[in-house]
Amino acid sequence: MTDTRGAQPQGYDGSASGPLPSEREPQGQGQPSQPYHPPQAYPSPAGGGGTPGAGAVGGAQGAGQQPGVAAVRLPRTGARTTPRTRKARLRVAKADPWSVMKVSFLLSIALGICTVVAAAVLWMVMDAMGVFSTVGGTISEATGSNESNGFDLQSFLSLPRVLIFTSVIAMIDVVLATALATLGAFIYNLSAGFVGGVELTLAEDE
């Protein structure tokens, strides 16, 4: 009979093909097995060891540096910056008359007490220096006559009278200062409504 199938590929014939898969020897037989290294996204820096992840980070950070030079982190210096001054511009828009009256009342009382104490100290100093006796003798001789001894300045300017007179002046000063300060607060509020009030610039040092 005549074979009409024609020429057959060599691989289909078992006698013409190579050994079977079960008979083939594994590639690299007789060579030691190497550890598996996964592919890296970035190349490792030249001359650097360690893990692949560290090499990838080092390669990304040292992209702008010369090849073969490892990136060195410089230590931070302890230099302090120049202190900066903060400024705030504020405006006094209104003054509370009640608070102004209380503050002015207390301040005028303190001023009155200081006035009484200063008058008493001044009188004792002048009396110790003999001012009243000298001036009183001169005035009594000038105003005296044969029938009277004249005006006695030393008895008129005694310490109790001086303290009483100074206390009266201090009380009047308390009333006037409190009233004027309260009236000034009302006047300031009226004027601040037209011109905006007094502007202040406050500064704070850091």
mmCIF file with all atom_site columns, N, CA, C and O in Angstrom, residues 128-159:
data_model
loop_
_atom_site.group_PDB
_atom_site.id
_atom_site.type_symbol
_atom_site.label_atom_id
_atom_site.label_alt_id
_atom_site.label_comp_id
_atom_site.label_asym_id
_atom_site.label_entity_id
_atom_site.label_seq_id
_atom_site.pdbx_PDB_ins_code
_atom_site.Cartn_x
_atom_site.Cartn_y
_atom_site.Cartn_z
_atom_site.occupancy
_atom_site.B_iso_or_equiv
_atom_site.pdbx_formal_charge
_atom_site.auth_seq_id
_atom_site.auth_comp_id
_atom_site.auth_asym_id
_atom_site.auth_atom_id
_atom_site.pdbx_PDB_model_num
ATOM 1   N N  . ALA A 1 128 ? 10.648 121.223 114.377 1.00 0.00 ? 128 ALA A N  1
ATOM 2   C CA . ALA A 1 128 ? 11.948 120.836 114.917 1.00 0.00 ? 128 ALA A CA 1
ATOM 3   C C  . ALA A 1 128 ? 13.044 121.804 114.482 1.00 0.00 ? 128 ALA A C  1
ATOM 4   O O  . ALA A 1 128 ? 14.021 122.017 115.224 1.00 0.00 ? 128 ALA A O  1
ATOM 5   N N  . MET A 1 129 ? 12.914 122.407 113.332 1.00 0.00 ? 129 MET A N  1
ATOM 6   C CA . MET A 1 129 ? 13.894 123.384 112.859 1.00 0.00 ? 129 MET A CA 1
ATOM 7   C C  . MET A 1 129 ? 13.705 124.776 113.473 1.00 0.00 ? 129 MET A C  1
ATOM 8   O O  . MET A 1 129 ? 14.555 125.651 113.281 1.00 0.00 ? 129 MET A O  1
ATOM 9   N N  . GLY A 1 130 ? 12.593 124.976 114.199 1.00 0.00 ? 130 GLY A N  1
ATOM 10  C CA . GLY A 1 130 ? 12.347 126.274 114.846 1.00 0.00 ? 130 GLY A CA 1
ATOM 11  C C  . GLY A 1 130 ? 11.801 127.321 113.907 1.00 0.00 ? 130 GLY A C  1
ATOM 12  O O  . GLY A 1 130 ? 11.979 128.531 114.162 1.00 0.00 ? 130 GLY A O  1
ATOM 13  N N  . VAL A 1 131 ? 11.171 126.918 112.849 1.00 0.00 ? 131 VAL A N  1
ATOM 14  C CA . VAL A 1 131 ? 10.626 127.889 111.892 1.00 0.00 ? 131 VAL A CA 1
ATOM 15  C C  . VAL A 1 131 ? 9.441  128.628 112.492 1.00 0.00 ? 131 VAL A C  1
ATOM 16  O O  . VAL A 1 131 ? 9.321  129.866 112.370 1.00 0.00 ? 131 VAL A O  1
ATOM 17  N N  . PHE A 1 132 ? 8.533  127.915 113.159 1.00 0.00 ? 132 PHE A N  1
ATOM 18  C CA . PHE A 1 132 ? 7.328  128.549 113.702 1.00 0.00 ? 132 PHE A CA 1
ATOM 19  C C  . PHE A 1 132 ? 7.673  129.543 114.810 1.00 0.00 ? 132 PHE A C  1
ATOM 20  O O  . PHE A 1 132 ? 7.066  130.626 114.906 1.00 0.00 ? 132 PHE A O  1
ATOM 21  N N  . SER A 1 133 ? 8.609  129.196 115.671 1.00 0.00 ? 133 SER A N  1
ATOM 22  C CA . SER A 1 133 ? 8.979  130.117 116.756 1.00 0.00 ? 133 SER A CA 1
ATOM 23  C C  . SER A 1 133 ? 9.634  131.380 116.225 1.00 0.00 ? 133 SER A C  1
ATOM 24  O O  . SER A 1 133 ? 9.339  132.503 116.677 1.00 0.00 ? 133 SER A O  1
ATOM 25  N N  . THR A 1 134 ? 10.495 131.259 115.237 1.00 0.00 ? 134 THR A N  1
ATOM 26  C CA . THR A 1 134 ? 11.182 132.421 114.681 1.00 0.00 ? 134 THR A CA 1
ATOM 27  C C  . THR A 1 134 ? 10.219 133.333 113.934 1.00 0.00 ? 134 THR A C  1
ATOM 28  O O  . THR A 1 134 ? 10.179 134.560 114.140 1.00 0.00 ? 134 THR A O  1
ATOM 29  N N  . VAL A 1 135 ? 9.423  132.715 113.036 1.00 0.00 ? 135 VAL A N  1
ATOM 30  C CA . VAL A 1 135 ? 8.471  133.520 112.241 1.00 0.00 ? 135 VAL A CA 1
ATOM 31  C C  . VAL A 1 135 ? 7.371  134.050 113.146 1.00 0.00 ? 135 VAL A C  1
ATOM 32  O O  . VAL A 1 135 ? 6.914  135.210 112.979 1.00 0.00 ? 135 VAL A O  1
ATOM 33  N N  . GLY A 1 136 ? 6.932  133.240 114.134 1.00 0.00 ? 136 GLY A N  1
ATOM 34  C CA . GLY A 1 136 ? 5.880  133.712 115.044 1.00 0.00 ? 136 GLY A CA 1
ATOM 35  C C  . GLY A 1 136 ? 6.347  134.890 115.887 1.00 0.00 ? 136 GLY A C  1
ATOM 36  O O  . GLY A 1 136 ? 5.581  135.828 116.139 1.00 0.00 ? 136 GLY A O  1
ATOM 37  N N  . GLY A 1 137 ? 7.624  134.862 116.365 1.00 0.00 ? 137 GLY A N  1
ATOM 38  C CA . GLY A 1 137 ? 8.131  136.005 117.147 1.00 0.00 ? 137 GLY A CA 1
ATOM 39  C C  . GLY A 1 137 ? 8.216  137.259 116.307 1.00 0.00 ? 137 GLY A C  1
ATOM 40  O O  . GLY A 1 137 ? 7.917  138.364 116.789 1.00 0.00 ? 137 GLY A O  1
ATOM 41  N N  . THR A 1 138 ? 8.640  137.128 115.066 1.00 0.00 ? 138 THR A N  1
ATOM 42  C CA . THR A 1 138 ? 8.722  138.305 114.190 1.00 0.00 ? 138 THR A CA 1
ATOM 43  C C  . THR A 1 138 ? 7.346  138.896 113.924 1.00 0.00 ? 138 THR A C  1
ATOM 44  O O  . THR A 1 138 ? 7.168  140.128 113.946 1.00 0.00 ? 138 THR A O  1
ATOM 45  N N  . ILE A 1 139 ? 6.347  138.022 113.671 1.00 0.00 ? 139 ILE A N  1
ATOM 46  C CA . ILE A 1 139 ? 4.993  138.518 113.389 1.00 0.00 ? 139 ILE A CA 1
ATOM 47  C C  . ILE A 1 139 ? 4.378  139.136 114.649 1.00 0.00 ? 139 ILE A C  1
ATOM 48  O O  . ILE A 1 139 ? 3.689  140.175 114.582 1.00 0.00 ? 139 ILE A O  1
ATOM 49  N N  . SER A 1 140 ? 4.604  138.566 115.801 1.00 0.00 ? 140 SER A N  1
ATOM 50  C CA . SER A 1 140 ? 4.048  139.131 117.052 1.00 0.00 ? 140 SER A CA 1
ATOM 51  C C  . SER A 1 140 ? 4.667  140.475 117.393 1.00 0.00 ? 140 SER A C  1
ATOM 52  O O  . SER A 1 140 ? 3.982  141.386 117.891 1.00 0.00 ? 140 SER A O  1
ATOM 53  N N  . GLU A 1 141 ? 5.930  140.661 117.104 1.00 0.00 ? 141 GLU A N  1
ATOM 54  C CA . GLU A 1 141 ? 6.560  141.962 117.334 1.00 0.00 ? 141 GLU A CA 1
ATOM 55  C C  . GLU A 1 141 ? 6.057  143.010 116.352 1.00 0.00 ? 141 GLU A C  1
ATOM 56  O O  . GLU A 1 141 ? 5.918  144.187 116.701 1.00 0.00 ? 141 GLU A O  1
ATOM 57  N N  . ALA A 1 142 ? 5.792  142.554 115.104 1.00 0.00 ? 142 ALA A N  1
ATOM 58  C CA . ALA A 1 142 ? 5.321  143.514 114.099 1.00 0.00 ? 142 ALA A CA 1
ATOM 59  C C  . ALA A 1 142 ? 3.882  143.916 114.333 1.00 0.00 ? 142 ALA A C  1
ATOM 60  O O  . ALA A 1 142 ? 3.489  145.065 114.048 1.00 0.00 ? 142 ALA A O  1
ATOM 61  N N  . THR A 1 143 ? 3.062  143.027 114.831 1.00 0.00 ? 143 THR A N  1
ATOM 62  C CA . THR A 1 143 ? 1.642  143.324 115.031 1.00 0.00 ? 143 THR A CA 1
ATOM 63  C C  . THR A 1 143 ? 1.301  143.642 116.486 1.00 0.00 ? 143 THR A C  1
ATOM 64  O O  . THR A 1 143 ? 0.137  143.934 116.781 1.00 0.00 ? 143 THR A O  1
ATOM 65  N N  . GLY A 1 144 ? 2.261  143.590 117.383 1.00 0.00 ? 144 GLY A N  1
ATOM 66  C CA . GLY A 1 144 ? 1.972  143.840 118.793 1.00 0.00 ? 144 GLY A CA 1
ATOM 67  C C  . GLY A 1 144 ? 2.001  145.325 119.147 1.00 0.00 ? 144 GLY A C  1
ATOM 68  O O  . GLY A 1 144 ? 2.479  146.166 118.393 1.00 0.00 ? 144 GLY A O  1
ATOM 69  N N  . SER A 1 145 ? 1.479  145.587 120.294 1.00 0.00 ? 145 SER A N  1
ATOM 70  C CA . SER A 1 145 ? 1.461  146.961 120.823 1.00 0.00 ? 145 SER A CA 1
ATOM 71  C C  . SER A 1 145 ? 1.642  146.889 122.336 1.00 0.00 ? 145 SER A C  1
ATOM 72  O O  . SER A 1 145 ? 1.913  145.832 122.892 1.00 0.00 ? 145 SER A O  1
ATOM 73  N N  . ASN A 1 146 ? 1.501  148.040 122.976 1.00 0.00 ? 146 ASN A N  1
ATOM 74  C CA . ASN A 1 146 ? 1.668  148.062 124.432 1.00 0.00 ? 146 ASN A CA 1
ATOM 75  C C  . ASN A 1 146 ? 0.552  147.318 125.151 1.00 0.00 ? 146 ASN A C  1
ATOM 76  O O  . ASN A 1 146 ? 0.756  146.764 126.230 1.00 0.00 ? 146 ASN A O  1
ATOM 77  N N  . GLU A 1 147 ? -0.634 147.303 124.549 1.00 0.00 ? 147 GLU A N  1
ATOM 78  C CA . GLU A 1 147 ? -1.761 146.638 125.209 1.00 0.00 ? 147 GLU A CA 1
ATOM 79  C C  . GLU A 1 147 ? -1.840 145.145 124.880 1.00 0.00 ? 147 GLU A C  1
ATOM 80  O O  . GLU A 1 147 ? -2.353 144.360 125.683 1.00 0.00 ? 147 GLU A O  1
ATOM 81  N N  . SER A 1 148 ? -1.370 144.730 123.719 1.00 0.00 ? 148 SER A N  1
ATOM 82  C CA . SER A 1 148 ? -1.467 143.315 123.305 1.00 0.00 ? 148 SER A CA 1
ATOM 83  C C  . SER A 1 148 ? -0.117 142.831 122.791 1.00 0.00 ? 148 SER A C  1
ATOM 84  O O  . SER A 1 148 ? 0.743  143.629 122.426 1.00 0.00 ? 148 SER A O  1
ATOM 85  N N  . ASN A 1 149 ? -0.009 141.544 122.787 1.00 0.00 ? 149 ASN A N  1
ATOM 86  C CA . ASN A 1 149 ? 1.243  140.929 122.348 1.00 0.00 ? 149 ASN A CA 1
ATOM 87  C C  . ASN A 1 149 ? 1.303  140.690 120.837 1.00 0.00 ? 149 ASN A C  1
ATOM 88  O O  . ASN A 1 149 ? 2.325  140.239 120.326 1.00 0.00 ? 149 ASN A O  1
ATOM 89  N N  . GLY A 1 150 ? 0.222  140.920 120.146 1.00 0.00 ? 150 GLY A N  1
ATOM 90  C CA . GLY A 1 150 ? 0.204  140.699 118.701 1.00 0.00 ? 150 GLY A CA 1
ATOM 91  C C  . GLY A 1 150 ? -0.332 139.315 118.340 1.00 0.00 ? 150 GLY A C  1
ATOM 92  O O  . GLY A 1 150 ? -0.862 138.556 119.160 1.00 0.00 ? 150 GLY A O  1
ATOM 93  N N  . PHE A 1 151 ? -0.136 138.967 117.042 1.00 0.00 ? 151 PHE A N  1
ATOM 94  C CA . PHE A 1 151 ? -0.681 137.710 116.507 1.00 0.00 ? 151 PHE A CA 1
ATOM 95  C C  . PHE A 1 151 ? 0.255  136.559 116.855 1.00 0.00 ? 151 PHE A C  1
ATOM 96  O O  . PHE A 1 151 ? 1.473  136.633 116.596 1.00 0.00 ? 151 PHE A O  1
ATOM 97  N N  . ASP A 1 152 ? -0.318 135.489 117.454 1.00 0.00 ? 152 ASP A N  1
ATOM 98  C CA . ASP A 1 152 ? 0.470  134.313 117.840 1.00 0.00 ? 152 ASP A CA 1
ATOM 99  C C  . ASP A 1 152 ? 0.357  133.261 116.720 1.00 0.00 ? 152 ASP A C  1
ATOM 100 O O  . ASP A 1 152 ? -0.628 132.517 116.637 1.00 0.00 ? 152 ASP A O  1
ATOM 101 N N  . LEU A 1 153 ? 1.364  133.232 115.873 1.00 0.00 ? 153 LEU A N  1
ATOM 102 C CA . LEU A 1 153 ? 1.348  132.295 114.739 1.00 0.00 ? 153 LEU A CA 1
ATOM 103 C C  . LEU A 1 153 ? 1.538  130.847 115.184 1.00 0.00 ? 153 LEU A C  1
ATOM 104 O O  . LEU A 1 153 ? 0.932  129.929 114.612 1.00 0.00 ? 153 LEU A O  1
ATOM 105 N N  . GLN A 1 154 ? 2.309  130.627 116.207 1.00 0.00 ? 154 GLN A N  1
ATOM 106 C CA . GLN A 1 154 ? 2.609  129.261 116.633 1.00 0.00 ? 154 GLN A CA 1
ATOM 107 C C  . GLN A 1 154 ? 1.377  128.577 117.211 1.00 0.00 ? 154 GLN A C  1
ATOM 108 O O  . GLN A 1 154 ? 1.160  127.381 116.983 1.00 0.00 ? 154 GLN A O  1
ATOM 109 N N  . SER A 1 155 ? 0.554  129.278 117.945 1.00 0.00 ? 155 SER A N  1
ATOM 110 C CA . SER A 1 155 ? -0.671 128.685 118.471 1.00 0.00 ? 155 SER A CA 1
ATOM 111 C C  . SER A 1 155 ? -1.735 128.532 117.378 1.00 0.00 ? 155 SER A C  1
ATOM 112 O O  . SER A 1 155 ? -2.557 127.609 117.432 1.00 0.00 ? 155 SER A O  1
ATOM 113 N N  . PHE A 1 156 ? -1.702 129.431 116.404 1.00 0.00 ? 156 PHE A N  1
ATOM 114 C CA . PHE A 1 156 ? -2.684 129.318 115.317 1.00 0.00 ? 156 PHE A CA 1
ATOM 115 C C  . PHE A 1 156 ? -2.362 128.134 114.393 1.00 0.00 ? 156 PHE A C  1
ATOM 116 O O  . PHE A 1 156 ? -3.273 127.445 113.942 1.00 0.00 ? 156 PHE A O  1
ATOM 117 N N  . LEU A 1 157 ? -1.090 127.913 114.110 1.00 0.00 ? 157 LEU A N  1
ATOM 118 C CA . LEU A 1 157 ? -0.672 126.809 113.246 1.00 0.00 ? 157 LEU A CA 1
ATOM 119 C C  . LEU A 1 157 ? -0.229 125.603 114.070 1.00 0.00 ? 157 LEU A C  1
ATOM 120 O O  . LEU A 1 157 ? 0.837  125.039 113.859 1.00 0.00 ? 157 LEU A O  1
ATOM 121 N N  . SER A 1 158 ? -1.060 125.238 115.031 1.00 0.00 ? 158 SER A N  1
ATOM 122 C CA . SER A 1 158 ? -0.740 124.052 115.819 1.00 0.00 ? 158 SER A CA 1
ATOM 123 C C  . SER A 1 158 ? -1.014 122.783 114.978 1.00 0.00 ? 158 SER A C  1
ATOM 124 O O  . SER A 1 158 ? -1.690 122.812 113.941 1.00 0.00 ? 158 SER A O  1
ATOM 125 N N  . LEU A 1 159 ? -0.494 121.649 115.446 1.00 0.00 ? 159 LEU A N  1
ATOM 126 C CA . LEU A 1 159 ? -0.627 120.404 114.692 1.00 0.00 ? 159 LEU A CA 1
ATOM 127 C C  . LEU A 1 159 ? -2.082 119.951 114.561 1.00 0.00 ? 159 LEU A C  1
ATOM 128 O O  . LEU A 1 159 ? -2.488 119.542 113.464 1.00 0.00 ? 159 LEU A O  1
#
